[in-house]
Amino acid sequence: MLCVAPEAVAQNGGLFLLVPFGARAVGQGESVAADTTLGTEGMWWNAATLARLAKRELAIHHSQTVIATSDMVTYAVPSKVLGTIAASAYLVNYGDQQATDAQTGAPVGTITNRNYQLALSYATPVGKRLSAGLTYKFIMLRFQCSGVCGAIPVISGSTSALDLGAQYVLPTAHPIVVGASVRNLGPALQVKDAEQADPLPRVIQLGARTRIPVQSLERAKASLDVSADVLSASALRGAAGGVGLSLGYLDQAFLRAGYKVQRGQGAGPSVGFGFQRGGFGVDIARRFDALSSQLGEPPTYVSLRARF
């Protein structure tokens, strides 16, 4: 029967924390460390963006890539006195696979591979210019087989991690926001009965964002925001970065574009669209990196949110 070693699962268990998430962020090339408009997507990138959330937000974030299907449910509650508290539940589904008998080839069971994350964030303004936030995460992987699986073991591992983030509005004539986040600080992901643990992929991300003062756009009640980020993560084999644009109209319709720069096949452009009216918003984005282009399946990201 098909069997996967626990060490192989452990070595890949924490890498899902590097996968981009959220349609607003992806549409802007993931250059969102200084973005104050992310809403609950900020739980993944920089919790400080939650600090000045004006209303409660309930959101569902979905992504479909060549590797997995992912879903996150988020809920944030802001308070002028206590700051913002947010919670999320995240599932990464790598699909199911048949376990077969080595001699006959007949199916004898179903192998499932899942990653889970539960997170709790807190963010607060510090004066008029500074925002700070942190996120606690409980991370778990589970690899199991149901049916007559024989030698295929149930493999599970878990750990906790902490993200820290801040955003600051520079005292310039034209406002510029700078942001920084450090993600996945915590002990290694230990798989039961595995000899080695898998260190979490620590990420440091720095960025800046500003609104370009174009009079013709302002007269048309439109806006253009530009952002640029750099990040460092050992799992990405060095530094990476991204640039992003967001063209808005009446603060209701948004056209986004970005480009992710990194080594390997993860680099490439992205595009996105968003619409919000009243308390409802929807955002859609697609990435066109080298790997997905070869396979003909660009990753798709959808976010639905309600504010009340």
Tab-separated table of C-alpha atoms in Angstrom:
chain	number	residue	atom	x	y	z
A	1	MET	CA	0.000	0.000	0.000
A	2	LEU	CA	1.041	3.611	-0.521
A	3	CYS	CA	2.896	5.018	2.478
A	4	VAL	CA	4.351	8.477	3.214
A	5	ALA	CA	7.083	8.822	5.840
A	6	PRO	CA	6.314	11.039	8.845
A	7	GLU	CA	9.511	13.009	8.184
A	8	ALA	CA	8.280	13.984	4.718
A	9	VAL	CA	5.036	15.314	6.144
A	10	ALA	CA	6.859	17.238	8.884
A	11	GLN	CA	9.261	18.907	6.485
A	12	ASN	CA	6.339	20.352	4.542
A	13	GLY	CA	3.989	20.977	7.447
A	14	GLY	CA	4.826	24.619	8.107
A	15	LEU	CA	5.323	25.807	4.542
A	16	PHE	CA	1.626	26.617	4.111
A	17	LEU	CA	2.340	29.654	6.310
A	18	LEU	CA	4.212	31.167	3.339
A	19	VAL	CA	1.304	30.821	0.926
A	20	PRO	CA	-0.346	34.201	0.175
A	21	PHE	CA	-3.885	34.661	1.390
A	22	GLY	CA	-6.722	37.117	0.834
A	23	ALA	CA	-7.924	38.625	-2.442
A	24	ARG	CA	-7.049	42.239	-1.576
A	25	ALA	CA	-3.471	41.345	-0.678
A	26	VAL	CA	-2.881	39.016	-3.608
A	27	GLY	CA	-4.269	41.525	-6.111
A	28	GLN	CA	-1.594	44.015	-4.988
A	29	GLY	CA	1.365	41.667	-5.314
A	30	GLU	CA	1.237	40.938	-1.560
A	31	SER	CA	2.769	44.358	-0.831
A	32	VAL	CA	0.463	45.066	2.108
A	33	ALA	CA	2.603	45.538	5.229
A	34	ALA	CA	1.521	49.203	5.283
A	35	ASP	CA	-2.017	48.726	3.932
A	36	THR	CA	-4.605	50.033	6.399
A	37	THR	CA	-7.606	48.809	4.353
A	38	LEU	CA	-7.131	45.026	4.534
A	39	GLY	CA	-9.680	44.406	7.258
A	40	THR	CA	-9.531	40.862	8.612
A	41	GLU	CA	-6.998	39.856	5.947
A	42	GLY	CA	-4.566	41.665	8.209
A	43	MET	CA	-4.616	38.670	10.562
A	44	TRP	CA	-2.446	36.897	7.973
A	45	TRP	CA	-0.144	39.809	7.025
A	46	ASN	CA	0.029	42.492	9.714
A	47	ALA	CA	-2.379	42.578	12.641
A	48	ALA	CA	-1.772	46.320	13.102
A	49	THR	CA	-4.109	47.010	10.173
A	50	LEU	CA	-6.996	45.960	12.447
A	51	ALA	CA	-6.294	48.728	14.957
A	52	ARG	CA	-8.456	51.400	13.302
A	53	LEU	CA	-11.222	49.170	11.998
A	54	ALA	CA	-14.407	51.238	12.275
A	55	LYS	CA	-17.001	48.440	12.250
A	56	ARG	CA	-17.308	44.776	13.015
A	57	GLU	CA	-16.284	42.539	10.147
A	58	LEU	CA	-17.305	38.978	9.361
A	59	ALA	CA	-15.513	37.534	6.351
A	60	ILE	CA	-14.878	34.348	4.401
A	61	HIS	CA	-11.621	34.083	2.444
A	62	HIS	CA	-11.239	31.285	-0.113
A	63	SER	CA	-8.394	30.275	-2.409
A	64	GLN	CA	-7.905	27.569	-5.017
A	65	THR	CA	-4.358	26.752	-6.149
A	66	VAL	CA	-2.672	23.862	-7.937
A	67	ILE	CA	-1.615	22.545	-4.526
A	68	ALA	CA	-4.605	22.957	-2.242
A	69	THR	CA	-7.967	24.515	-1.492
A	70	SER	CA	-7.958	26.895	1.471
A	71	ASP	CA	-10.699	28.563	3.482
A	72	MET	CA	-10.579	31.018	6.371
A	73	VAL	CA	-13.451	32.437	8.418
A	74	THR	CA	-12.651	35.646	10.309
A	75	TYR	CA	-14.494	37.876	12.738
A	76	ALA	CA	-13.279	41.201	14.154
A	77	VAL	CA	-14.812	43.412	16.846
A	78	PRO	CA	-13.419	46.963	17.230
A	79	SER	CA	-13.735	49.145	20.310
A	80	LYS	CA	-12.686	52.785	20.707
A	81	VAL	CA	-11.601	52.032	24.253
A	82	LEU	CA	-10.119	48.526	24.093
A	83	GLY	CA	-8.857	48.258	20.515
A	84	THR	CA	-9.798	45.482	18.095
A	85	ILE	CA	-10.065	41.771	18.851
A	86	ALA	CA	-10.294	39.309	15.947
A	87	ALA	CA	-10.489	35.519	15.616
A	88	SER	CA	-10.097	33.187	12.658
A	89	ALA	CA	-10.235	29.520	11.698
A	90	TYR	CA	-8.228	28.350	8.683
A	91	LEU	CA	-8.263	25.036	6.792
A	92	VAL	CA	-5.891	23.924	4.031
A	93	ASN	CA	-7.182	20.883	2.142
A	94	TYR	CA	-4.627	19.080	-0.018
A	95	GLY	CA	-7.262	16.691	-1.335
A	96	ASP	CA	-7.823	12.988	-0.875
A	97	GLN	CA	-5.862	10.111	-2.313
A	98	GLN	CA	-6.639	6.426	-2.611
A	99	ALA	CA	-4.560	3.919	-0.680
A	100	THR	CA	-4.159	0.771	-2.767
A	101	ASP	CA	-3.042	-2.756	-2.069
A	102	ALA	CA	0.551	-3.248	-3.224
A	103	GLN	CA	-0.208	-6.651	-4.749
A	104	THR	CA	-3.654	-6.282	-6.331
A	105	GLY	CA	-3.846	-2.502	-6.851
A	106	ALA	CA	-7.338	-2.502	-5.378
A	107	PRO	CA	-8.373	0.550	-3.314
A	108	VAL	CA	-8.358	-0.193	0.400
A	109	GLY	CA	-8.667	3.243	1.974
A	110	THR	CA	-8.596	7.031	1.608
A	111	ILE	CA	-5.618	9.161	2.580
A	112	THR	CA	-6.312	12.741	3.702
A	113	ASN	CA	-3.824	15.558	4.309
A	114	ARG	CA	-4.925	18.746	6.073
A	115	ASN	CA	-3.410	21.808	7.772
A	116	TYR	CA	-5.304	23.797	10.399
A	117	GLN	CA	-4.781	27.149	12.074
A	118	LEU	CA	-6.741	28.891	14.814
A	119	ALA	CA	-5.752	32.496	15.449
A	120	LEU	CA	-6.575	35.320	17.827
A	121	SER	CA	-5.454	38.904	17.119
A	122	TYR	CA	-5.370	42.094	19.141
A	123	ALA	CA	-4.604	45.533	17.699
A	124	THR	CA	-4.785	49.056	19.053
A	125	PRO	CA	-3.960	52.632	18.038
A	126	VAL	CA	-1.071	54.243	19.905
A	127	GLY	CA	-1.668	57.951	19.496
A	128	LYS	CA	-2.730	59.399	16.155
A	129	ARG	CA	0.000	57.915	13.967
A	130	LEU	CA	1.045	54.531	15.332
A	131	SER	CA	-0.879	51.257	15.259
A	132	ALA	CA	0.315	47.992	16.786
A	133	GLY	CA	-0.986	44.455	16.726
A	134	LEU	CA	-0.176	40.846	17.519
A	135	THR	CA	-1.600	37.473	16.559
A	136	TYR	CA	-1.401	34.203	18.453
A	137	LYS	CA	-1.729	31.101	16.273
A	138	PHE	CA	-2.258	27.429	17.036
A	139	ILE	CA	-1.043	25.391	14.063
A	140	MET	CA	-1.731	21.719	13.396
A	141	LEU	CA	-1.182	19.237	10.587
A	142	ARG	CA	-2.900	15.873	10.260
A	143	PHE	CA	-2.185	13.074	7.794
A	144	GLN	CA	-4.371	10.011	8.122
A	145	CYS	CA	-5.919	7.091	6.279
A	146	SER	CA	-9.446	5.767	6.707
A	147	GLY	CA	-10.326	2.209	5.721
A	148	VAL	CA	-8.148	-0.895	5.672
A	149	CYS	CA	-4.911	1.058	5.597
A	150	GLY	CA	-2.493	-1.418	7.100
A	151	ALA	CA	0.917	0.146	7.713
A	152	ILE	CA	-0.102	3.741	6.924
A	153	PRO	CA	0.058	5.599	10.255
A	154	VAL	CA	-1.919	8.558	11.520
A	155	ILE	CA	0.554	11.439	11.553
A	156	SER	CA	-0.133	14.658	13.441
A	157	GLY	CA	1.839	17.602	14.707
A	158	SER	CA	1.097	20.935	16.320
A	159	THR	CA	2.732	24.081	17.636
A	160	SER	CA	2.000	27.687	18.515
A	161	ALA	CA	3.314	30.864	16.949
A	162	LEU	CA	3.179	34.615	17.417
A	163	ASP	CA	3.030	37.415	14.837
A	164	LEU	CA	3.946	41.027	15.653
A	165	GLY	CA	3.147	44.059	13.530
A	166	ALA	CA	3.122	47.854	13.451
A	167	GLN	CA	2.101	50.664	11.098
A	168	TYR	CA	3.047	54.342	11.292
A	169	VAL	CA	1.826	57.394	9.384
A	170	LEU	CA	4.807	59.618	8.647
A	171	PRO	CA	4.409	63.339	9.474
A	172	THR	CA	4.963	64.394	5.866
A	173	ALA	CA	3.027	66.889	3.777
A	174	HIS	CA	1.552	64.010	1.854
A	175	PRO	CA	0.715	61.018	4.099
A	176	ILE	CA	2.921	57.963	3.762
A	177	VAL	CA	2.263	54.826	5.809
A	178	VAL	CA	5.116	52.493	6.692
A	179	GLY	CA	4.535	49.030	8.097
A	180	ALA	CA	6.470	46.083	9.470
A	181	SER	CA	5.570	42.584	10.580
A	182	VAL	CA	7.425	39.582	11.955
A	183	ARG	CA	5.518	36.341	11.523
A	184	ASN	CA	5.692	32.757	12.759
A	185	LEU	CA	7.741	33.242	15.915
A	186	GLY	CA	7.511	30.027	17.874
A	187	PRO	CA	8.777	26.522	18.558
A	188	ALA	CA	9.282	24.040	15.732
A	189	LEU	CA	6.422	21.923	14.454
A	190	GLN	CA	6.937	18.540	16.126
A	191	VAL	CA	5.370	15.512	14.475
A	192	LYS	CA	4.551	12.661	16.815
A	193	ASP	CA	7.241	9.976	16.814
A	194	ALA	CA	9.386	11.921	14.303
A	195	GLU	CA	13.056	12.305	15.220
A	196	GLN	CA	13.279	15.891	13.994
A	197	ALA	CA	10.964	18.872	14.249
A	198	ASP	CA	10.299	21.275	11.388
A	199	PRO	CA	11.150	24.939	12.183
A	200	LEU	CA	8.400	27.380	11.303
A	201	PRO	CA	9.174	29.651	8.318
A	202	ARG	CA	9.913	32.977	9.994
A	203	VAL	CA	9.030	35.989	7.824
A	204	ILE	CA	10.061	39.629	8.208
A	205	GLN	CA	8.125	42.019	5.968
A	206	LEU	CA	8.619	45.789	5.594
A	207	GLY	CA	6.646	48.115	3.360
A	208	ALA	CA	5.355	51.569	2.529
A	209	ARG	CA	2.151	52.855	0.977
A	210	THR	CA	0.907	56.238	-0.218
A	211	ARG	CA	-1.905	57.793	-2.221
A	212	ILE	CA	-0.726	59.529	-5.382
A	213	PRO	CA	-2.134	63.099	-5.557
A	214	VAL	CA	-3.477	63.257	-9.105
A	215	GLN	CA	-5.913	66.148	-9.534
A	216	SER	CA	-7.695	64.597	-12.515
A	217	LEU	CA	-8.415	61.474	-10.454
A	218	GLU	CA	-9.591	63.522	-7.489
A	219	ARG	CA	-11.988	65.474	-9.695
A	220	ALA	CA	-13.382	62.172	-10.953
A	221	LYS	CA	-13.749	60.993	-7.321
A	222	ALA	CA	-11.114	58.353	-7.916
A	223	SER	CA	-7.920	57.443	-6.060
A	224	LEU	CA	-4.627	55.691	-6.764
A	225	ASP	CA	-2.681	53.961	-3.978
A	226	VAL	CA	0.830	52.629	-4.526
A	227	SER	CA	2.674	50.216	-2.249
A	228	ALA	CA	6.020	48.427	-2.166
A	229	ASP	CA	7.318	45.746	0.209
A	230	VAL	CA	10.430	43.712	0.872
A	231	LEU	CA	10.507	40.528	2.903
A	232	SER	CA	12.961	37.976	4.132
A	233	ALA	CA	12.340	34.295	4.808
A	234	SER	CA	14.876	31.492	4.752
A	235	ALA	CA	12.380	29.167	3.081
A	236	LEU	CA	12.210	31.601	0.138
A	237	ARG	CA	15.994	31.320	-0.268
A	238	GLY	CA	16.652	34.966	0.424
A	239	ALA	CA	14.915	38.296	0.070
A	240	ALA	CA	11.741	38.831	-1.936
A	241	GLY	CA	9.470	41.772	-2.596
A	242	GLY	CA	6.440	43.124	-4.340
A	243	VAL	CA	4.788	46.225	-5.713
A	244	GLY	CA	1.105	46.994	-5.935
A	245	LEU	CA	-1.430	49.454	-7.302
A	246	SER	CA	-5.017	50.009	-6.255
A	247	LEU	CA	-7.244	52.259	-8.372
A	248	GLY	CA	-10.486	53.122	-6.604
A	249	TYR	CA	-13.672	54.882	-7.679
A	250	LEU	CA	-16.031	56.441	-5.135
A	251	ASP	CA	-14.460	54.141	-2.520
A	252	GLN	CA	-16.725	51.442	-3.937
A	253	ALA	CA	-15.055	49.860	-6.982
A	254	PHE	CA	-11.375	48.899	-7.040
A	255	LEU	CA	-9.029	47.636	-9.713
A	256	ARG	CA	-5.786	46.161	-8.375
A	257	ALA	CA	-2.534	45.000	-9.930
A	258	GLY	CA	0.781	43.854	-8.540
A	259	TYR	CA	3.967	41.942	-9.117
A	260	LYS	CA	5.726	39.536	-6.744
A	261	VAL	CA	9.505	39.282	-6.979
A	262	GLN	CA	11.268	36.234	-5.553
A	263	ARG	CA	13.550	33.387	-6.528
A	264	GLY	CA	12.035	30.291	-8.068
A	265	GLN	CA	8.645	29.868	-9.657
A	266	GLY	CA	6.642	31.973	-7.201
A	267	ALA	CA	7.377	35.286	-8.946
A	268	GLY	CA	4.872	36.872	-11.303
A	269	PRO	CA	2.046	39.345	-11.791
A	270	SER	CA	-1.373	39.444	-10.167
A	271	VAL	CA	-4.635	41.260	-10.835
A	272	GLY	CA	-7.716	41.841	-8.740
A	273	PHE	CA	-11.098	43.523	-8.553
A	274	GLY	CA	-13.148	44.642	-5.571
A	275	PHE	CA	-16.569	46.107	-4.934
A	276	GLN	CA	-18.097	47.316	-1.698
A	277	ARG	CA	-21.426	48.969	-1.069
A	278	GLY	CA	-22.906	49.644	2.308
A	279	GLY	CA	-21.747	46.873	4.597
A	280	PHE	CA	-21.060	44.266	1.938
A	281	GLY	CA	-17.854	43.735	-0.023
A	282	VAL	CA	-16.417	41.196	-2.453
A	283	ASP	CA	-12.852	40.922	-3.753
A	284	ILE	CA	-11.434	38.604	-6.416
A	285	ALA	CA	-7.795	38.139	-7.446
A	286	ARG	CA	-5.640	35.847	-9.574
A	287	ARG	CA	-1.895	35.176	-9.573
A	288	PHE	CA	0.104	34.283	-12.677
A	289	ASP	CA	3.336	32.831	-11.330
A	290	ALA	CA	5.589	30.543	-13.366
A	291	LEU	CA	4.406	27.277	-11.800
A	292	SER	CA	0.687	27.877	-12.259
A	293	SER	CA	1.254	29.205	-15.768
A	294	GLN	CA	2.988	25.956	-16.724
A	295	LEU	CA	0.083	23.935	-15.358
A	296	GLY	CA	-2.522	26.268	-16.836
A	297	GLU	CA	-4.280	26.836	-13.502
A	298	PRO	CA	-3.747	30.365	-12.129
A	299	PRO	CA	-4.535	30.499	-8.388
A	300	THR	CA	-7.831	32.216	-7.639
A	301	TYR	CA	-8.673	34.096	-4.443
A	302	VAL	CA	-12.117	35.273	-3.306
A	303	SER	CA	-13.026	37.252	-0.198
A	304	LEU	CA	-16.565	38.021	0.963
A	305	ARG	CA	-17.061	40.372	3.882
A	306	ALA	CA	-19.832	42.067	5.815
A	307	ARG	CA	-19.298	45.081	8.068
A	308	PHE	CA	-21.895	46.141	10.604
